[in-house]
Amino acid sequence: MPPSGIAPENRQGARGSTDLAPARADRIIRALSWWWASAPLLLCAPAIAYAMGLPDVRRDVGWMFGLMALFTAALAPAAGLVVAQVWDRREARGRFLIMAAVSSVPILFFLFFGVLFPECPDGYHC
C-alpha cells in the first residue's frame, strides 16, 4: 500500500494487461504530479538566485525560468488528464482537473497583466 493510504486502482485494460501497466500508469501520474508541483519553484528560482548573490542569473535567464514555469503549469495537467483517461484512473483524473483549474488562475493573470494590460493607449508613453 502506498504511504498516502490510498491503494492504487487495480483495473485490467481491454487486452487483459498484466500488473506492469497499472504500475506504469501510477508512476507516470506521480511524475506528472511532481512536475506540476515544481512550477512555483521554477518561477521563484531567479529571485532565489538573486538573493544568494547571483544577480546575473536573474538578469540573463530569468525570463527562461518564467517561461518554463508557465509551460509546466499548462502542460503537466493536460498530459496527466490524457494519461488518467487512457488508463481509466478516476481519482487521478479528478486530481488533474483540480491542477488544471489551479494552473489556469496564474496563467490568466499573466496573460491579463503581462500582455493585455500593459498596452499603452495612444498619446501615453510607457
PDB file of C-alpha atoms in Angstrom:
ATOM      1  CA  MET A   1       0.000   0.000   0.000  1.00  0.00           C
ATOM      2  CA  PRO A   2       1.352   3.458  -0.841  1.00  0.00           C
ATOM      3  CA  PRO A   3       2.330   5.681   2.072  1.00  0.00           C
ATOM      4  CA  SER A   4      -0.590   8.035   1.415  1.00  0.00           C
ATOM      5  CA  GLY A   5      -3.051   5.318   2.456  1.00  0.00           C
ATOM      6  CA  ILE A   6      -4.697   5.184  -0.965  1.00  0.00           C
ATOM      7  CA  ALA A   7      -4.462   1.848  -2.699  1.00  0.00           C
ATOM      8  CA  PRO A   8      -3.673   2.023  -6.429  1.00  0.00           C
ATOM      9  CA  GLU A   9      -6.582   1.127  -8.625  1.00  0.00           C
ATOM     10  CA  ASN A  10      -6.301  -2.398  -9.969  1.00  0.00           C
ATOM     11  CA  ARG A  11      -8.055  -2.474 -13.327  1.00  0.00           C
ATOM     12  CA  GLN A  12      -7.241  -4.510 -16.381  1.00  0.00           C
ATOM     13  CA  GLY A  13      -7.489  -2.981 -19.823  1.00  0.00           C
ATOM     14  CA  ALA A  14      -9.236  -4.391 -22.869  1.00  0.00           C
ATOM     15  CA  ARG A  15      -6.247  -6.612 -23.687  1.00  0.00           C
ATOM     16  CA  GLY A  16      -6.091  -8.133 -20.199  1.00  0.00           C
ATOM     17  CA  SER A  17      -2.907  -6.334 -19.282  1.00  0.00           C
ATOM     18  CA  THR A  18      -0.507  -7.571 -16.667  1.00  0.00           C
ATOM     19  CA  ASP A  19       0.305  -5.767 -13.427  1.00  0.00           C
ATOM     20  CA  LEU A  20       3.028  -3.746 -15.167  1.00  0.00           C
ATOM     21  CA  ALA A  21       0.591  -1.433 -16.967  1.00  0.00           C
ATOM     22  CA  PRO A  22      -1.181  -0.146 -13.816  1.00  0.00           C
ATOM     23  CA  ALA A  23       2.160   0.313 -12.067  1.00  0.00           C
ATOM     24  CA  ARG A  24       3.488   2.197 -15.079  1.00  0.00           C
ATOM     25  CA  ALA A  25       0.403   4.403 -15.122  1.00  0.00           C
ATOM     26  CA  ASP A  26       0.808   5.153 -11.417  1.00  0.00           C
ATOM     27  CA  ARG A  27       4.478   6.072 -11.921  1.00  0.00           C
ATOM     28  CA  ILE A  28       3.638   8.373 -14.841  1.00  0.00           C
ATOM     29  CA  ILE A  29       0.844  10.024 -12.862  1.00  0.00           C
ATOM     30  CA  ARG A  30       3.164  10.520  -9.885  1.00  0.00           C
ATOM     31  CA  ALA A  31       5.890  12.002 -12.120  1.00  0.00           C
ATOM     32  CA  LEU A  32       3.432  14.409 -13.775  1.00  0.00           C
ATOM     33  CA  SER A  33       2.135  15.470 -10.362  1.00  0.00           C
ATOM     34  CA  TRP A  34       5.663  16.245  -9.149  1.00  0.00           C
ATOM     35  CA  TRP A  35       6.417  18.045 -12.411  1.00  0.00           C
ATOM     36  CA  TRP A  36       3.385  20.269 -11.889  1.00  0.00           C
ATOM     37  CA  ALA A  37       4.422  20.906  -8.282  1.00  0.00           C
ATOM     38  CA  SER A  38       7.816  22.169  -9.492  1.00  0.00           C
ATOM     39  CA  ALA A  39       6.272  25.128 -11.372  1.00  0.00           C
ATOM     40  CA  PRO A  40       6.356  27.542  -8.389  1.00  0.00           C
ATOM     41  CA  LEU A  41       9.986  26.612  -7.743  1.00  0.00           C
ATOM     42  CA  LEU A  42      10.848  27.365 -11.353  1.00  0.00           C
ATOM     43  CA  LEU A  43       9.090  30.693 -11.082  1.00  0.00           C
ATOM     44  CA  CYS A  44      10.953  31.635  -7.891  1.00  0.00           C
ATOM     45  CA  ALA A  45      14.385  30.338  -8.968  1.00  0.00           C
ATOM     46  CA  PRO A  46      15.654  33.692 -10.364  1.00  0.00           C
ATOM     47  CA  ALA A  47      14.636  35.540  -7.182  1.00  0.00           C
ATOM     48  CA  ILE A  48      16.325  32.883  -5.050  1.00  0.00           C
ATOM     49  CA  ALA A  49      19.487  33.151  -7.154  1.00  0.00           C
ATOM     50  CA  TYR A  50      19.413  36.931  -6.788  1.00  0.00           C
ATOM     51  CA  ALA A  51      19.043  36.636  -3.011  1.00  0.00           C
ATOM     52  CA  MET A  52      22.009  34.261  -2.927  1.00  0.00           C
ATOM     53  CA  GLY A  53      24.185  36.860  -4.642  1.00  0.00           C
ATOM     54  CA  LEU A  54      23.870  35.785  -8.276  1.00  0.00           C
ATOM     55  CA  PRO A  55      22.193  38.771  -9.999  1.00  0.00           C
ATOM     56  CA  ASP A  56      23.361  37.612 -13.434  1.00  0.00           C
ATOM     57  CA  VAL A  57      21.001  34.631 -13.317  1.00  0.00           C
ATOM     58  CA  ARG A  58      18.001  36.874 -12.835  1.00  0.00           C
ATOM     59  CA  ARG A  59      19.129  39.364 -15.446  1.00  0.00           C
ATOM     60  CA  ASP A  60      20.262  36.953 -18.158  1.00  0.00           C
ATOM     61  CA  VAL A  61      17.992  33.907 -17.969  1.00  0.00           C
ATOM     62  CA  GLY A  62      15.188  34.967 -15.616  1.00  0.00           C
ATOM     63  CA  TRP A  63      12.695  35.069 -18.485  1.00  0.00           C
ATOM     64  CA  MET A  64      13.501  31.434 -19.302  1.00  0.00           C
ATOM     65  CA  PHE A  65      12.523  30.285 -15.817  1.00  0.00           C
ATOM     66  CA  GLY A  66       9.216  32.155 -16.081  1.00  0.00           C
ATOM     67  CA  LEU A  67       8.515  30.619 -19.459  1.00  0.00           C
ATOM     68  CA  MET A  68       9.322  27.124 -18.174  1.00  0.00           C
ATOM     69  CA  ALA A  69       7.050  27.652 -15.154  1.00  0.00           C
ATOM     70  CA  LEU A  70       4.216  28.718 -17.462  1.00  0.00           C
ATOM     71  CA  PHE A  71       4.874  25.755 -19.771  1.00  0.00           C
ATOM     72  CA  THR A  72       4.957  23.349 -16.806  1.00  0.00           C
ATOM     73  CA  ALA A  73       1.764  24.726 -15.272  1.00  0.00           C
ATOM     74  CA  ALA A  74      -0.090  24.274 -18.566  1.00  0.00           C
ATOM     75  CA  LEU A  75       1.343  21.035 -19.926  1.00  0.00           C
ATOM     76  CA  ALA A  76       1.546  18.816 -16.825  1.00  0.00           C
ATOM     77  CA  PRO A  77      -2.210  18.829 -16.060  1.00  0.00           C
ATOM     78  CA  ALA A  78      -3.072  18.303 -19.729  1.00  0.00           C
ATOM     79  CA  ALA A  79      -0.705  15.339 -20.054  1.00  0.00           C
ATOM     80  CA  GLY A  80      -1.951  13.984 -16.727  1.00  0.00           C
ATOM     81  CA  LEU A  81      -5.550  14.131 -17.916  1.00  0.00           C
ATOM     82  CA  VAL A  82      -4.615  12.166 -21.024  1.00  0.00           C
ATOM     83  CA  VAL A  83      -2.782   9.509 -19.003  1.00  0.00           C
ATOM     84  CA  ALA A  84      -5.600   9.251 -16.463  1.00  0.00           C
ATOM     85  CA  GLN A  85      -8.166   8.935 -19.245  1.00  0.00           C
ATOM     86  CA  VAL A  86      -6.213   6.277 -21.153  1.00  0.00           C
ATOM     87  CA  TRP A  87      -5.621   4.101 -18.076  1.00  0.00           C
ATOM     88  CA  ASP A  88      -9.054   4.851 -16.551  1.00  0.00           C
ATOM     89  CA  ARG A  89      -7.829   6.388 -13.302  1.00  0.00           C
ATOM     90  CA  ARG A  90     -10.820   8.312 -11.935  1.00  0.00           C
ATOM     91  CA  GLU A  91      -9.091   9.639  -8.830  1.00  0.00           C
ATOM     92  CA  ALA A  92      -6.119  10.878 -10.831  1.00  0.00           C
ATOM     93  CA  ARG A  93      -8.446  12.439 -13.386  1.00  0.00           C
ATOM     94  CA  GLY A  94     -10.084  14.485 -10.644  1.00  0.00           C
ATOM     95  CA  ARG A  95      -6.690  15.488  -9.288  1.00  0.00           C
ATOM     96  CA  PHE A  96      -5.524  16.682 -12.705  1.00  0.00           C
ATOM     97  CA  LEU A  97      -8.771  18.610 -13.236  1.00  0.00           C
ATOM     98  CA  ILE A  98      -8.095  20.436  -9.968  1.00  0.00           C
ATOM     99  CA  MET A  99      -4.494  21.037 -11.069  1.00  0.00           C
ATOM    100  CA  ALA A 100      -5.742  22.484 -14.361  1.00  0.00           C
ATOM    101  CA  ALA A 101      -8.150  24.804 -12.530  1.00  0.00           C
ATOM    102  CA  VAL A 102      -5.425  25.964 -10.136  1.00  0.00           C
ATOM    103  CA  SER A 103      -2.980  26.475 -13.018  1.00  0.00           C
ATOM    104  CA  SER A 104      -5.471  28.491 -15.041  1.00  0.00           C
ATOM    105  CA  VAL A 105      -5.558  31.285 -12.443  1.00  0.00           C
ATOM    106  CA  PRO A 106      -1.888  32.376 -12.723  1.00  0.00           C
ATOM    107  CA  ILE A 107      -1.875  31.747 -16.471  1.00  0.00           C
ATOM    108  CA  LEU A 108      -4.865  34.059 -16.977  1.00  0.00           C
ATOM    109  CA  PHE A 109      -3.345  36.529 -14.501  1.00  0.00           C
ATOM    110  CA  PHE A 110      -0.103  36.526 -16.522  1.00  0.00           C
ATOM    111  CA  LEU A 111      -1.965  36.975 -19.818  1.00  0.00           C
ATOM    112  CA  PHE A 112      -4.075  39.827 -18.492  1.00  0.00           C
ATOM    113  CA  PHE A 113      -1.433  41.796 -16.603  1.00  0.00           C
ATOM    114  CA  GLY A 114       1.590  40.752 -18.647  1.00  0.00           C
ATOM    115  CA  VAL A 115       0.200  41.031 -22.152  1.00  0.00           C
ATOM    116  CA  LEU A 116      -3.122  42.870 -22.331  1.00  0.00           C
ATOM    117  CA  PHE A 117      -2.939  45.414 -19.509  1.00  0.00           C
ATOM    118  CA  PRO A 118       0.472  46.986 -20.270  1.00  0.00           C
ATOM    119  CA  GLU A 119      -0.530  48.103 -23.752  1.00  0.00           C
ATOM    120  CA  CYS A 120      -0.486  51.869 -23.711  1.00  0.00           C
ATOM    121  CA  PRO A 121      -3.313  53.912 -25.246  1.00  0.00           C
ATOM    122  CA  ASP A 122      -2.474  56.479 -27.912  1.00  0.00           C
ATOM    123  CA  GLY A 123      -0.715  59.544 -26.562  1.00  0.00           C
ATOM    124  CA  TYR A 124       0.772  57.882 -23.478  1.00  0.00           C
ATOM    125  CA  HIS A 125       4.420  56.975 -23.119  1.00  0.00           C
ATOM    126  CA  CYS A 126       5.041  53.748 -21.303  1.00  0.00           C
TER     127      CYS A 126
END
